[in-house]
mmCIF file with all atom_site columns, C-alpha atoms in Angstrom:
data_model
loop_
_atom_site.group_PDB
_atom_site.id
_atom_site.type_symbol
_atom_site.label_atom_id
_atom_site.label_alt_id
_atom_site.label_comp_id
_atom_site.label_asym_id
_atom_site.label_entity_id
_atom_site.label_seq_id
_atom_site.pdbx_PDB_ins_code
_atom_site.Cartn_x
_atom_site.Cartn_y
_atom_site.Cartn_z
_atom_site.occupancy
_atom_site.B_iso_or_equiv
_atom_site.pdbx_formal_charge
_atom_site.auth_seq_id
_atom_site.auth_comp_id
_atom_site.auth_asym_id
_atom_site.auth_atom_id
_atom_site.pdbx_PDB_model_num
ATOM 1   C CA . UNK G 1 1   ? 74.566 251.250 243.172 1.00 56.00 ? 269 UNK G CA 1
ATOM 2   C CA . UNK G 1 2   ? 72.441 248.652 241.470 1.00 59.00 ? 270 UNK G CA 1
ATOM 3   C CA . UNK G 1 3   ? 73.241 247.783 237.852 1.00 66.00 ? 271 UNK G CA 1
ATOM 4   C CA . UNK G 1 4   ? 70.567 246.179 235.796 1.00 62.00 ? 272 UNK G CA 1
ATOM 5   C CA . UNK G 1 5   ? 71.882 243.202 233.906 1.00 67.00 ? 273 UNK G CA 1
ATOM 6   C CA . UNK G 1 6   ? 69.997 242.269 230.802 1.00 61.00 ? 274 UNK G CA 1
ATOM 7   C CA . UNK G 1 7   ? 70.558 238.966 229.088 1.00 62.00 ? 275 UNK G CA 1
ATOM 8   C CA . UNK G 1 8   ? 71.550 238.933 225.411 1.00 60.00 ? 276 UNK G CA 1
ATOM 9   C CA . UNK G 1 9   ? 68.203 237.418 224.406 1.00 63.00 ? 277 UNK G CA 1
ATOM 10  C CA . UNK G 1 10  ? 66.367 240.264 226.099 1.00 74.00 ? 278 UNK G CA 1
ATOM 11  C CA . UNK G 1 11  ? 68.548 242.835 224.321 1.00 74.00 ? 279 UNK G CA 1
ATOM 12  C CA . UNK G 1 12  ? 67.745 241.295 220.953 1.00 77.00 ? 280 UNK G CA 1
ATOM 13  C CA . UNK G 1 13  ? 64.078 241.213 221.812 1.00 80.00 ? 281 UNK G CA 1
ATOM 14  C CA . UNK G 1 14  ? 64.134 244.864 222.844 1.00 78.00 ? 282 UNK G CA 1
ATOM 15  C CA . UNK G 1 15  ? 65.883 245.791 219.601 1.00 77.00 ? 283 UNK G CA 1
ATOM 16  C CA . UNK G 1 16  ? 63.483 243.810 217.429 1.00 80.00 ? 284 UNK G CA 1
ATOM 17  C CA . UNK G 1 17  ? 60.316 244.900 219.192 1.00 84.00 ? 285 UNK G CA 1
ATOM 18  C CA . UNK G 1 18  ? 61.057 248.521 220.074 1.00 81.00 ? 286 UNK G CA 1
ATOM 19  C CA . UNK G 1 19  ? 64.021 249.997 218.228 1.00 82.00 ? 287 UNK G CA 1
ATOM 20  C CA . UNK G 1 20  ? 63.913 248.525 214.707 1.00 83.00 ? 288 UNK G CA 1
ATOM 21  C CA . UNK G 1 21  ? 60.232 249.403 213.988 1.00 82.00 ? 289 UNK G CA 1
ATOM 22  C CA . UNK G 1 22  ? 60.991 253.058 214.742 1.00 82.00 ? 290 UNK G CA 1
ATOM 23  C CA . UNK G 1 23  ? 64.304 253.250 212.898 1.00 86.00 ? 291 UNK G CA 1
ATOM 24  C CA . UNK G 1 24  ? 63.475 251.188 209.794 1.00 86.00 ? 292 UNK G CA 1
ATOM 25  C CA . UNK G 1 25  ? 60.967 253.617 208.176 1.00 86.00 ? 293 UNK G CA 1
ATOM 26  C CA . UNK G 1 26  ? 63.350 256.563 208.544 1.00 86.00 ? 294 UNK G CA 1
ATOM 27  C CA . UNK G 1 27  ? 66.191 254.479 207.143 1.00 89.00 ? 295 UNK G CA 1
ATOM 28  C CA . UNK G 1 28  ? 64.142 253.337 204.128 1.00 89.00 ? 296 UNK G CA 1
ATOM 29  C CA . UNK G 1 29  ? 62.915 256.872 203.413 1.00 89.00 ? 297 UNK G CA 1
ATOM 30  C CA . UNK G 1 30  ? 66.457 258.195 203.591 1.00 88.00 ? 298 UNK G CA 1
ATOM 31  C CA . UNK G 1 31  ? 67.623 255.448 201.274 1.00 90.00 ? 299 UNK G CA 1
ATOM 32  C CA . UNK G 1 32  ? 64.888 256.193 198.730 1.00 90.00 ? 300 UNK G CA 1
ATOM 33  C CA . UNK G 1 33  ? 65.591 259.936 198.889 1.00 89.00 ? 301 UNK G CA 1
ATOM 34  C CA . UNK G 1 34  ? 69.274 259.259 198.158 1.00 93.00 ? 302 UNK G CA 1
ATOM 35  C CA . UNK G 1 35  ? 68.458 257.733 194.753 1.00 92.00 ? 303 UNK G CA 1
ATOM 36  C CA . UNK G 1 36  ? 67.762 261.069 192.997 1.00 92.00 ? 304 UNK G CA 1
ATOM 37  C CA . UNK G 1 37  ? 71.049 262.474 194.282 1.00 93.00 ? 305 UNK G CA 1
ATOM 38  C CA . UNK G 1 38  ? 72.957 259.391 193.154 1.00 94.00 ? 306 UNK G CA 1
ATOM 39  C CA . UNK G 1 39  ? 71.353 259.521 189.706 1.00 93.00 ? 307 UNK G CA 1
ATOM 40  C CA . UNK G 1 40  ? 72.174 263.212 189.283 1.00 94.00 ? 308 UNK G CA 1
ATOM 41  C CA . UNK G 1 41  ? 75.741 262.787 190.546 1.00 94.00 ? 309 UNK G CA 1
ATOM 42  C CA . UNK G 1 42  ? 76.386 259.867 188.197 1.00 93.00 ? 310 UNK G CA 1
ATOM 43  C CA . UNK G 1 43  ? 74.886 261.740 185.249 1.00 94.00 ? 311 UNK G CA 1
ATOM 44  C CA . UNK G 1 44  ? 76.868 264.885 186.035 1.00 94.00 ? 312 UNK G CA 1
ATOM 45  C CA . UNK G 1 45  ? 80.178 263.121 186.426 1.00 94.00 ? 313 UNK G CA 1
ATOM 46  C CA . UNK G 1 46  ? 79.767 261.045 183.281 1.00 93.00 ? 314 UNK G CA 1
ATOM 47  C CA . UNK G 1 47  ? 78.537 264.086 181.348 1.00 92.00 ? 315 UNK G CA 1
ATOM 48  C CA . UNK G 1 48  ? 81.777 265.872 182.214 1.00 92.00 ? 316 UNK G CA 1
ATOM 49  C CA . UNK G 1 49  ? 83.768 262.834 181.089 1.00 89.00 ? 317 UNK G CA 1
ATOM 50  C CA . UNK G 1 50  ? 85.167 261.778 184.467 1.00 91.00 ? 318 UNK G CA 1
ATOM 51  C CA . UNK G 1 51  ? 82.953 258.758 185.063 1.00 83.00 ? 319 UNK G CA 1
ATOM 52  C CA . UNK G 1 52  ? 82.312 255.804 182.838 1.00 84.00 ? 320 UNK G CA 1
ATOM 53  C CA . UNK G 1 53  ? 84.048 255.473 179.469 1.00 85.00 ? 321 UNK G CA 1
ATOM 54  C CA . UNK G 1 54  ? 82.209 256.629 176.356 1.00 81.00 ? 322 UNK G CA 1
ATOM 55  C CA . UNK G 1 55  ? 81.462 253.032 175.341 1.00 85.00 ? 323 UNK G CA 1
ATOM 56  C CA . UNK G 1 56  ? 79.367 252.395 178.464 1.00 86.00 ? 324 UNK G CA 1
ATOM 57  C CA . UNK G 1 57  ? 75.643 253.218 178.318 1.00 88.00 ? 325 UNK G CA 1
ATOM 58  C CA . UNK G 1 58  ? 74.927 255.903 180.888 1.00 91.00 ? 326 UNK G CA 1
ATOM 59  C CA . UNK G 1 59  ? 72.644 258.918 180.792 1.00 92.00 ? 327 UNK G CA 1
ATOM 60  C CA . UNK G 1 60  ? 75.552 261.334 181.226 1.00 92.00 ? 328 UNK G CA 1
ATOM 61  C CA . UNK G 1 61  ? 77.456 259.763 178.343 1.00 92.00 ? 329 UNK G CA 1
ATOM 62  C CA . UNK G 1 62  ? 74.342 259.875 176.154 1.00 92.00 ? 330 UNK G CA 1
ATOM 63  C CA . UNK G 1 63  ? 73.781 263.551 176.954 1.00 93.00 ? 331 UNK G CA 1
ATOM 64  C CA . UNK G 1 64  ? 77.441 264.373 176.404 1.00 91.00 ? 332 UNK G CA 1
ATOM 65  C CA . UNK G 1 65  ? 77.417 262.730 172.987 1.00 91.00 ? 333 UNK G CA 1
ATOM 66  C CA . UNK G 1 66  ? 74.110 264.423 172.114 1.00 92.00 ? 334 UNK G CA 1
ATOM 67  C CA . UNK G 1 67  ? 75.510 267.881 172.855 1.00 90.00 ? 335 UNK G CA 1
ATOM 68  C CA . UNK G 1 68  ? 77.837 267.472 169.879 1.00 90.00 ? 336 UNK G CA 1
ATOM 69  C CA . UNK G 1 69  ? 74.819 267.209 167.558 1.00 91.00 ? 337 UNK G CA 1
ATOM 70  C CA . UNK G 1 70  ? 72.721 270.102 168.884 1.00 88.00 ? 338 UNK G CA 1
ATOM 71  C CA . UNK G 1 71  ? 74.248 272.608 166.475 1.00 88.00 ? 339 UNK G CA 1
ATOM 72  C CA . UNK G 1 72  ? 73.349 270.360 163.526 1.00 91.00 ? 340 UNK G CA 1
ATOM 73  C CA . UNK G 1 73  ? 69.645 270.554 164.380 1.00 90.00 ? 341 UNK G CA 1
ATOM 74  C CA . UNK G 1 74  ? 69.289 267.172 166.097 1.00 92.00 ? 342 UNK G CA 1
ATOM 75  C CA . UNK G 1 75  ? 67.913 268.617 169.325 1.00 90.00 ? 343 UNK G CA 1
ATOM 76  C CA . UNK G 1 76  ? 65.901 265.493 170.169 1.00 90.00 ? 344 UNK G CA 1
ATOM 77  C CA . UNK G 1 77  ? 69.097 263.560 170.854 1.00 91.00 ? 345 UNK G CA 1
ATOM 78  C CA . UNK G 1 78  ? 69.569 265.649 174.014 1.00 91.00 ? 346 UNK G CA 1
ATOM 79  C CA . UNK G 1 79  ? 65.981 266.509 174.940 1.00 93.00 ? 347 UNK G CA 1
ATOM 80  C CA . UNK G 1 80  ? 64.535 263.023 175.313 1.00 94.00 ? 348 UNK G CA 1
ATOM 81  C CA . UNK G 1 81  ? 67.355 261.555 177.461 1.00 93.00 ? 349 UNK G CA 1
ATOM 82  C CA . UNK G 1 82  ? 67.265 264.752 179.524 1.00 94.00 ? 350 UNK G CA 1
ATOM 83  C CA . UNK G 1 83  ? 63.526 264.345 180.037 1.00 96.00 ? 351 UNK G CA 1
ATOM 84  C CA . UNK G 1 84  ? 64.019 260.725 181.114 1.00 95.00 ? 352 UNK G CA 1
ATOM 85  C CA . UNK G 1 85  ? 66.641 261.861 183.611 1.00 95.00 ? 353 UNK G CA 1
ATOM 86  C CA . UNK G 1 86  ? 64.262 264.502 184.940 1.00 95.00 ? 354 UNK G CA 1
ATOM 87  C CA . UNK G 1 87  ? 61.384 262.031 185.193 1.00 96.00 ? 355 UNK G CA 1
ATOM 88  C CA . UNK G 1 88  ? 63.500 259.456 187.045 1.00 94.00 ? 356 UNK G CA 1
ATOM 89  C CA . UNK G 1 89  ? 64.766 262.004 189.559 1.00 94.00 ? 357 UNK G CA 1
ATOM 90  C CA . UNK G 1 90  ? 61.336 263.535 190.176 1.00 95.00 ? 358 UNK G CA 1
ATOM 91  C CA . UNK G 1 91  ? 59.745 260.076 190.448 1.00 95.00 ? 359 UNK G CA 1
ATOM 92  C CA . UNK G 1 92  ? 62.106 258.925 193.208 1.00 92.00 ? 360 UNK G CA 1
ATOM 93  C CA . UNK G 1 93  ? 61.738 262.255 194.994 1.00 91.00 ? 361 UNK G CA 1
ATOM 94  C CA . UNK G 1 94  ? 57.933 262.109 194.922 1.00 93.00 ? 362 UNK G CA 1
ATOM 95  C CA . UNK G 1 95  ? 57.907 258.491 196.097 1.00 93.00 ? 363 UNK G CA 1
ATOM 96  C CA . UNK G 1 96  ? 60.244 259.317 198.981 1.00 89.00 ? 364 UNK G CA 1
ATOM 97  C CA . UNK G 1 97  ? 58.287 262.392 200.047 1.00 88.00 ? 365 UNK G CA 1
ATOM 98  C CA . UNK G 1 98  ? 54.965 260.533 199.917 1.00 91.00 ? 366 UNK G CA 1
ATOM 99  C CA . UNK G 1 99  ? 56.385 257.637 201.943 1.00 88.00 ? 367 UNK G CA 1
ATOM 100 C CA . UNK G 1 100 ? 57.676 260.147 204.478 1.00 86.00 ? 368 UNK G CA 1
ATOM 101 C CA . UNK G 1 101 ? 54.189 261.659 204.790 1.00 88.00 ? 369 UNK G CA 1
ATOM 102 C CA . UNK G 1 102 ? 52.630 258.194 204.972 1.00 88.00 ? 370 UNK G CA 1
ATOM 103 C CA . UNK G 1 103 ? 54.867 256.901 207.766 1.00 82.00 ? 371 UNK G CA 1
ATOM 104 C CA . UNK G 1 104 ? 55.096 260.170 209.672 1.00 74.00 ? 372 UNK G CA 1
ATOM 105 C CA . UNK G 1 105 ? 52.093 262.403 208.991 1.00 69.00 ? 373 UNK G CA 1
ATOM 106 C CA . UNK G 1 106 ? 53.462 265.192 211.227 1.00 73.00 ? 374 UNK G CA 1
ATOM 107 C CA . UNK G 1 107 ? 56.635 265.602 209.123 1.00 60.00 ? 375 UNK G CA 1
ATOM 108 C CA . UNK G 1 108 ? 54.750 267.401 206.329 1.00 54.00 ? 376 UNK G CA 1
ATOM 109 C CA . UNK G 1 109 ? 53.555 270.174 208.642 1.00 56.00 ? 377 UNK G CA 1
ATOM 110 C CA . UNK G 1 110 ? 55.481 273.413 208.538 1.00 51.00 ? 378 UNK G CA 1
#
């Protein structure tokens, strides 16, 4: 049986020319689509009090502190940080989905 021996330089060239261009867009899209999940997880954990200490500025801490003031009529302390959280999550999701459609037009078809 004949075994094809490929030199190390040829392997690197094959990886750079053929494998990386096909893997890199999917990797970058996956990385961008992980941002909304990371933002929501961090906000949820810090909102519940298990994440960063109350002295640290984080959206979950801000929302947690604002919930104490909702009954006193200061609703804007929770609404505006919540809207910023929503906008950040939706923004990363839209960017990731549009990049996915841009790099792979067939992925949007159902």
